[in-house]
Amino acid sequence: IHIDATDDDAIRQFPQMRVALVSGDHSQAFQALRFFRGLLSKQDNPPVGAVLKAGLLPIFVNLLSSADEKLVFEALWSITNIASGTTEQAKAVAQAGALPLLVRLCGSSNVDIREQAIWAIGNLAGDCVELRDFVLASGALEAISSSCTPDAPISLLRTSAWSLSNACRGKPLPDFSSVSPLIPVFARLLKTEDTQLLEDVLWGLSFICDGPDERIQGILKHDVVKYAVQMLSHPQLKIKAAALRLVGNVASGNDYQTQEILHHGALDAIILLLNSPRASMRKEACWLLSNVAAGTPEQKLLLFQKNIFPRLLVLYKQSSFTIRKEIIW
């Protein structure tokens, strides 16, 4: 929605629009919500602070319980935009009591409402560890996972995977018991050909297994490594990067877990990634190889059989300190 007014002009209309929101007249409320949604959807400096200062967020949250789906959707959109702002603004959404209502709307029969609610939750989960843990404790993951069905629209699957992935990221790591139920969900979605969906699924799995061996073991039970290794040869760099992090995290585990990536032929793909145009990927490829080099005698021998060390010496001469450090390690 295009607002033909400066921010100051629009803000002067806030009192009038607030009256419309609480008037009980659905038509007036709908027009007011569209007004605010348009303002908050601006790419450059949306007036989120002014909306919060005017006390409009609690009204938006209250409208999430409306029986009018058009009002619910517009209110959801504004809340989603507020949650995508600063950490303070995202926390304001949580403090306004929006999360339980967002979780409930994840089960809406209206697909647009369901996706918008999932999007808003993803914004909260991805903002900071405090909000991530708040989302994890809300039952949101189960509600979002229920949308990841084979017949779901691809847009809904993309938003769901992105939101679930956000709930798995951040340090300190989320409790494994909170995110481990997502492994079979991600494992099913991993077989997609949609690159946007695939990228978020791979990152979600990599976040889950970024840590102790028991976290890595959790994904090995679901036949994930085979598909991740295949994705190391994907034509798109963003897919290779996500797959490399996942495979690298598995390689950082115990000898048995490292063997899993070798069993599926990861080294051949890693050798090619040593020539990646992206420096961060060359670095992570070397990091992965260092974990193989720390493995069993048979795993070390495989590095020699693949003639990897001469390649690393050539790369060393061409590289920055961060990559050289991994090669020396």
GROMACS .gro file of C-alpha atoms in nm:
model
  329
    1ILE     CA    1   0.000   0.000   0.000
    2HIS     CA    2   0.142   0.337  -0.098
    3ILE     CA    3   0.107   0.622   0.150
    4ASP     CA    4   0.090   0.959  -0.026
    5ALA     CA    5   0.210   1.152   0.272
    6THR     CA    6   0.526   1.227   0.467
    7ASP     CA    7   0.578   1.045   0.795
    8ASP     CA    8   0.485   1.361   0.985
    9ASP     CA    9   0.160   1.394   0.790
   10ALA     CA   10   0.080   1.030   0.852
   11ILE     CA   11   0.162   1.048   1.223
   12ARG     CA   12  -0.077   1.343   1.261
   13GLN     CA   13  -0.351   1.106   1.143
   14PHE     CA   14  -0.279   0.852   1.419
   15PRO     CA   15  -0.545   0.978   1.664
   16GLN     CA   16  -0.814   0.962   1.395
   17MET     CA   17  -0.701   0.616   1.284
   18ARG     CA   18  -0.688   0.493   1.644
   19VAL     CA   19  -1.050   0.592   1.690
   20ALA     CA   20  -1.138   0.394   1.376
   21LEU     CA   21  -0.955   0.089   1.507
   22VAL     CA   22  -1.157   0.073   1.827
   23SER     CA   23  -1.486   0.195   1.680
   24GLY     CA   24  -1.636  -0.150   1.638
   25ASP     CA   25  -1.706  -0.065   1.274
   26HIS     CA   26  -1.526  -0.333   1.073
   27SER     CA   27  -1.505  -0.121   0.760
   28GLN     CA   28  -1.343   0.171   0.943
   29ALA     CA   29  -1.110  -0.061   1.134
   30PHE     CA   30  -1.006  -0.235   0.813
   31GLN     CA   31  -0.916   0.094   0.643
   32ALA     CA   32  -0.720   0.206   0.948
   33LEU     CA   33  -0.531  -0.124   0.960
   34ARG     CA   34  -0.442  -0.093   0.592
   35PHE     CA   35  -0.315   0.258   0.666
   36PHE     CA   36  -0.084   0.132   0.941
   37ARG     CA   37   0.020  -0.175   0.746
   38GLY     CA   38   0.125   0.051   0.458
   39LEU     CA   39   0.332   0.271   0.688
   40LEU     CA   40   0.498  -0.020   0.863
   41SER     CA   41   0.578  -0.192   0.532
   42LYS     CA   42   0.795   0.095   0.410
   43GLN     CA   43   1.144  -0.026   0.323
   44ASP     CA   44   1.319   0.282   0.457
   45ASN     CA   45   1.267   0.382   0.819
   46PRO     CA   46   0.909   0.269   0.884
   47PRO     CA   47   0.768   0.467   1.180
   48VAL     CA   48   0.763   0.170   1.419
   49GLY     CA   49   0.867   0.386   1.713
   50ALA     CA   50   0.581   0.630   1.654
   51VAL     CA   51   0.331   0.343   1.632
   52LEU     CA   52   0.453   0.200   1.962
   53LYS     CA   53   0.456   0.541   2.127
   54ALA     CA   54   0.095   0.595   2.020
   55GLY     CA   55  -0.005   0.275   2.203
   56LEU     CA   56  -0.133   0.107   1.887
   57LEU     CA   57   0.037  -0.232   1.933
   58PRO     CA   58  -0.204  -0.357   2.203
   59ILE     CA   59  -0.492  -0.269   1.970
   60PHE     CA   60  -0.335  -0.470   1.687
   61VAL     CA   61  -0.286  -0.764   1.925
   62ASN     CA   62  -0.647  -0.742   2.045
   63LEU     CA   63  -0.767  -0.754   1.683
   64LEU     CA   64  -0.596  -1.092   1.638
   65SER     CA   65  -0.896  -1.239   1.818
   66SER     CA   66  -1.146  -1.083   1.577
   67ALA     CA   67  -1.389  -1.309   1.392
   68ASP     CA   68  -1.324  -1.101   1.079
   69GLU     CA   69  -1.036  -1.268   0.895
   70LYS     CA   70  -0.960  -0.954   0.697
   71LEU     CA   71  -0.896  -0.763   1.019
   72VAL     CA   72  -0.688  -1.046   1.160
   73PHE     CA   73  -0.468  -1.061   0.851
   74GLU     CA   74  -0.406  -0.685   0.843
   75ALA     CA   75  -0.329  -0.676   1.216
   76LEU     CA   76  -0.094  -0.972   1.172
   77TRP     CA   77   0.093  -0.796   0.896
   78SER     CA   78   0.153  -0.487   1.111
   79ILE     CA   79   0.267  -0.700   1.405
   80THR     CA   80   0.503  -0.893   1.176
   81ASN     CA   81   0.661  -0.567   1.062
   82ILE     CA   82   0.701  -0.441   1.418
   83ALA     CA   83   0.864  -0.772   1.517
   84SER     CA   84   1.116  -0.729   1.234
   85GLY     CA   85   1.243  -0.404   1.385
   86THR     CA   86   1.495  -0.354   1.664
   87THR     CA   87   1.527  -0.598   1.952
   88GLU     CA   88   1.342  -0.352   2.175
   89GLN     CA   89   1.055  -0.337   1.924
   90ALA     CA   90   1.043  -0.716   1.887
   91LYS     CA   91   1.033  -0.752   2.265
   92ALA     CA   92   0.742  -0.507   2.272
   93VAL     CA   93   0.544  -0.753   2.058
   94ALA     CA   94   0.613  -1.033   2.306
   95GLN     CA   95   0.534  -0.811   2.604
   96ALA     CA   96   0.201  -0.715   2.445
   97GLY     CA   97   0.093  -1.080   2.471
   98ALA     CA   98   0.097  -1.148   2.099
   99LEU     CA   99   0.280  -1.481   2.100
  100PRO     CA  100   0.002  -1.709   2.235
  101LEU     CA  101  -0.236  -1.562   1.978
  102LEU     CA  102   0.020  -1.605   1.700
  103VAL     CA  103   0.064  -1.970   1.799
  104ARG     CA  104  -0.311  -2.022   1.790
  105LEU     CA  105  -0.333  -1.862   1.445
  106CYS     CA  106  -0.073  -2.110   1.315
  107GLY     CA  107  -0.366  -2.351   1.310
  108SER     CA  108  -0.599  -2.124   1.114
  109SER     CA  109  -0.784  -2.276   0.819
  110ASN     CA  110  -0.696  -1.957   0.630
  111VAL     CA  111  -0.355  -2.028   0.475
  112ASP     CA  112  -0.266  -1.660   0.441
  113ILE     CA  113  -0.332  -1.599   0.810
  114ARG     CA  114  -0.139  -1.911   0.905
  115GLU     CA  115   0.164  -1.808   0.701
  116GLN     CA  116   0.159  -1.452   0.834
  117ALA     CA  117   0.146  -1.577   1.194
  118ILE     CA  118   0.440  -1.810   1.127
  119TRP     CA  119   0.631  -1.522   0.972
  120ALA     CA  120   0.574  -1.305   1.280
  121ILE     CA  121   0.695  -1.586   1.509
  122GLY     CA  122   1.003  -1.630   1.290
  123ASN     CA  123   1.086  -1.262   1.331
  124LEU     CA  124   1.068  -1.300   1.710
  125ALA     CA  125   1.272  -1.622   1.718
  126GLY     CA  126   1.543  -1.478   1.495
  127ASP     CA  127   1.588  -1.155   1.687
  128CYS     CA  128   1.777  -1.262   1.999
  129VAL     CA  129   1.834  -1.562   2.225
  130GLU     CA  130   1.590  -1.433   2.486
  131LEU     CA  131   1.303  -1.416   2.236
  132ARG     CA  132   1.412  -1.742   2.074
  133ASP     CA  133   1.377  -1.919   2.408
  134PHE     CA  134   1.044  -1.747   2.466
  135VAL     CA  135   0.923  -1.887   2.133
  136LEU     CA  136   1.058  -2.234   2.216
  137ALA     CA  137   0.862  -2.236   2.541
  138SER     CA  138   0.539  -2.129   2.372
  139GLY     CA  139   0.457  -2.445   2.178
  140ALA     CA  140   0.516  -2.256   1.854
  141LEU     CA  141   0.743  -2.517   1.696
  142GLU     CA  142   0.479  -2.788   1.713
  143ALA     CA  143   0.218  -2.549   1.574
  144ILE     CA  144   0.444  -2.446   1.284
  145SER     CA  145   0.556  -2.801   1.212
  146SER     CA  146   0.195  -2.904   1.158
  147SER     CA  147   0.193  -2.686   0.845
  148CYS     CA  148   0.484  -2.876   0.689
  149THR     CA  149   0.268  -3.130   0.509
  150PRO     CA  150   0.331  -3.271   0.158
  151ASP     CA  151   0.034  -3.083   0.015
  152ALA     CA  152   0.116  -2.746   0.170
  153PRO     CA  153   0.174  -2.449  -0.064
  154ILE     CA  154   0.543  -2.386  -0.130
  155SER     CA  155   0.519  -2.033   0.014
  156LEU     CA  156   0.389  -2.173   0.344
  157LEU     CA  157   0.666  -2.434   0.352
  158ARG     CA  158   0.932  -2.171   0.288
  159THR     CA  159   0.806  -1.945   0.565
  160SER     CA  160   0.769  -2.239   0.803
  161ALA     CA  161   1.122  -2.368   0.740
  162TRP     CA  162   1.269  -2.019   0.779
  163SER     CA  163   1.084  -1.965   1.107
  164LEU     CA  164   1.181  -2.307   1.245
  165SER     CA  165   1.542  -2.250   1.142
  166ASN     CA  166   1.545  -1.919   1.331
  167ALA     CA  167   1.427  -2.102   1.643
  168CYS     CA  168   1.735  -2.329   1.626
  169ARG     CA  169   2.005  -2.065   1.589
  170GLY     CA  170   2.201  -1.857   1.835
  171LYS     CA  171   2.448  -1.906   2.119
  172PRO     CA  172   2.413  -2.036   2.381
  173LEU     CA  173   2.252  -2.323   2.194
  174PRO     CA  174   1.886  -2.393   2.254
  175ASP     CA  175   1.819  -2.701   2.464
  176PHE     CA  176   1.847  -3.006   2.238
  177SER     CA  177   1.520  -3.150   2.366
  178SER     CA  178   1.342  -2.835   2.246
  179VAL     CA  179   1.466  -2.852   1.887
  180SER     CA  180   1.524  -3.225   1.830
  181PRO     CA  181   1.156  -3.281   1.728
  182LEU     CA  182   1.233  -3.064   1.423
  183ILE     CA  183   1.490  -3.310   1.286
  184PRO     CA  184   1.235  -3.543   1.119
  185VAL     CA  185   1.048  -3.237   0.988
  186PHE     CA  186   1.363  -3.097   0.830
  187ALA     CA  187   1.463  -3.444   0.706
  188ARG     CA  188   1.138  -3.468   0.508
  189LEU     CA  189   1.174  -3.119   0.365
  190LEU     CA  190   1.539  -3.181   0.272
  191LYS     CA  191   1.427  -3.373  -0.037
  192THR     CA  192   1.277  -3.063  -0.196
  193GLU     CA  193   1.396  -2.912  -0.523
  194ASP     CA  194   1.299  -2.561  -0.413
  195THR     CA  195   1.626  -2.383  -0.338
  196GLN     CA  196   1.483  -2.124  -0.098
  197LEU     CA  197   1.325  -2.397   0.113
  198LEU     CA  198   1.632  -2.618   0.088
  199GLU     CA  199   1.867  -2.345   0.211
  200ASP     CA  200   1.668  -2.284   0.530
  201VAL     CA  201   1.630  -2.657   0.595
  202LEU     CA  202   2.006  -2.711   0.566
  203TRP     CA  203   2.080  -2.419   0.797
  204GLY     CA  204   1.821  -2.541   1.045
  205LEU     CA  205   1.985  -2.884   1.061
  206SER     CA  206   2.331  -2.729   1.087
  207PHE     CA  207   2.220  -2.517   1.385
  208ILE     CA  208   2.074  -2.824   1.558
  209CYS     CA  209   2.396  -3.029   1.526
  210ASP     CA  210   2.635  -2.744   1.608
  211GLY     CA  211   2.767  -2.879   1.935
  212PRO     CA  212   2.829  -3.196   2.134
  213ASP     CA  213   2.826  -3.542   1.980
  214GLU     CA  214   2.476  -3.623   2.104
  215ARG     CA  215   2.337  -3.339   1.892
  216ILE     CA  216   2.518  -3.472   1.586
  217GLN     CA  217   2.395  -3.824   1.659
  218GLY     CA  218   2.040  -3.690   1.661
  219ILE     CA  219   2.054  -3.602   1.292
  220LEU     CA  220   2.242  -3.919   1.190
  221LYS     CA  221   1.934  -4.120   1.283
  222HIS     CA  222   1.735  -3.954   1.005
  223ASP     CA  223   1.947  -4.019   0.693
  224VAL     CA  224   2.030  -3.651   0.662
  225VAL     CA  225   2.402  -3.673   0.586
  226LYS     CA  226   2.360  -3.845   0.249
  227TYR     CA  227   2.146  -3.560   0.115
  228ALA     CA  228   2.368  -3.292   0.269
  229VAL     CA  229   2.677  -3.438   0.101
  230GLN     CA  230   2.493  -3.440  -0.232
  231MET     CA  231   2.417  -3.071  -0.183
  232LEU     CA  232   2.790  -2.992  -0.164
  233SER     CA  233   2.783  -3.020  -0.544
  234HIS     CA  234   2.471  -2.804  -0.590
  235PRO     CA  235   2.504  -2.538  -0.863
  236GLN     CA  236   2.404  -2.257  -0.625
  237LEU     CA  237   2.669  -2.124  -0.384
  238LYS     CA  238   2.417  -2.052  -0.108
  239ILE     CA  239   2.311  -2.417  -0.101
  240LYS     CA  240   2.672  -2.536  -0.102
  241ALA     CA  241   2.752  -2.300   0.188
  242ALA     CA  242   2.464  -2.427   0.404
  243ALA     CA  243   2.543  -2.791   0.321
  244LEU     CA  244   2.913  -2.738   0.396
  245ARG     CA  245   2.834  -2.603   0.743
  246LEU     CA  246   2.608  -2.901   0.814
  247VAL     CA  247   2.860  -3.158   0.687
  248GLY     CA  248   3.141  -2.975   0.868
  249ASN     CA  249   2.952  -2.986   1.198
  250VAL     CA  250   2.907  -3.362   1.157
  251ALA     CA  251   3.279  -3.401   1.080
  252SER     CA  252   3.362  -3.222   1.408
  253GLY     CA  253   3.204  -3.507   1.605
  254ASN     CA  254   3.354  -3.838   1.707
  255ASP     CA  255   3.532  -4.076   1.467
  256TYR     CA  256   3.214  -4.269   1.392
  257GLN     CA  257   3.030  -3.949   1.302
  258THR     CA  258   3.318  -3.828   1.084
  259GLN     CA  259   3.309  -4.162   0.906
  260GLU     CA  260   2.946  -4.097   0.808
  261ILE     CA  261   3.042  -3.807   0.583
  262LEU     CA  262   3.331  -4.004   0.435
  263HIS     CA  263   3.106  -4.302   0.367
  264HIS     CA  264   2.885  -4.079   0.151
  265GLY     CA  265   3.178  -3.945  -0.052
  266ALA     CA  266   3.216  -3.599   0.101
  267LEU     CA  267   3.589  -3.568   0.028
  268ASP     CA  268   3.548  -3.552  -0.350
  269ALA     CA  269   3.310  -3.257  -0.313
  270ILE     CA  270   3.531  -3.090  -0.052
  271ILE     CA  271   3.832  -3.106  -0.285
  272LEU     CA  272   3.635  -2.906  -0.541
  273LEU     CA  273   3.527  -2.654  -0.276
  274LEU     CA  274   3.893  -2.573  -0.206
  275ASN     CA  275   3.867  -2.374  -0.530
  276SER     CA  276   3.541  -2.202  -0.437
  277PRO     CA  277   3.516  -1.832  -0.534
  278ARG     CA  278   3.393  -1.764  -0.180
  279ALA     CA  279   3.676  -1.738   0.076
  280SER     CA  280   3.452  -1.840   0.366
  281MET     CA  281   3.376  -2.168   0.190
  282ARG     CA  282   3.745  -2.239   0.125
  283LYS     CA  283   3.807  -2.177   0.495
  284GLU     CA  284   3.526  -2.410   0.604
  285ALA     CA  285   3.644  -2.680   0.361
  286CYS     CA  286   3.987  -2.666   0.525
  287TRP     CA  287   3.826  -2.674   0.871
  288LEU     CA  288   3.637  -2.988   0.774
  289LEU     CA  289   3.953  -3.152   0.644
  290SER     CA  290   4.133  -3.074   0.970
  291ASN     CA  291   3.867  -3.271   1.155
  292VAL     CA  292   3.917  -3.567   0.921
  293ALA     CA  293   4.294  -3.538   0.979
  294ALA     CA  294   4.227  -3.566   1.354
  295GLY     CA  295   4.042  -3.895   1.302
  296THR     CA  296   4.142  -4.259   1.283
  297PRO     CA  297   4.452  -4.384   1.097
  298GLU     CA  298   4.223  -4.500   0.815
  299GLN     CA  299   4.063  -4.157   0.790
  300LYS     CA  300   4.403  -3.986   0.783
  301LEU     CA  301   4.520  -4.226   0.512
  302LEU     CA  302   4.222  -4.132   0.296
  303LEU     CA  303   4.348  -3.772   0.283
  304PHE     CA  304   4.677  -3.897   0.137
  305GLN     CA  305   4.501  -4.127  -0.107
  306LYS     CA  306   4.294  -3.833  -0.233
  307ASN     CA  307   4.618  -3.631  -0.278
  308ILE     CA  308   4.472  -3.349  -0.067
  309PHE     CA  309   4.790  -3.214   0.098
  310PRO     CA  310   4.958  -3.088  -0.223
  311ARG     CA  311   4.635  -2.902  -0.299
  312LEU     CA  312   4.639  -2.748   0.047
  313LEU     CA  313   4.998  -2.630   0.004
  314VAL     CA  314   4.907  -2.454  -0.319
  315LEU     CA  315   4.604  -2.296  -0.151
  316TYR     CA  316   4.822  -2.187   0.143
  317LYS     CA  317   5.038  -1.972  -0.082
  318GLN     CA  318   4.732  -1.793  -0.223
  319SER     CA  319   4.533  -1.743   0.097
  320SER     CA  320   4.469  -1.501   0.380
  321PHE     CA  321   4.569  -1.569   0.741
  322THR     CA  322   4.230  -1.716   0.840
  323ILE     CA  323   4.249  -1.985   0.570
  324ARG     CA  324   4.620  -2.048   0.631
  325LYS     CA  325   4.542  -2.108   0.998
  326GLU     CA  326   4.297  -2.386   0.908
  327ILE     CA  327   4.544  -2.540   0.662
  328ILE     CA  328   4.823  -2.547   0.922
  329TRP     CA  329   4.584  -2.696   1.179
   0.00000   0.00000   0.00000
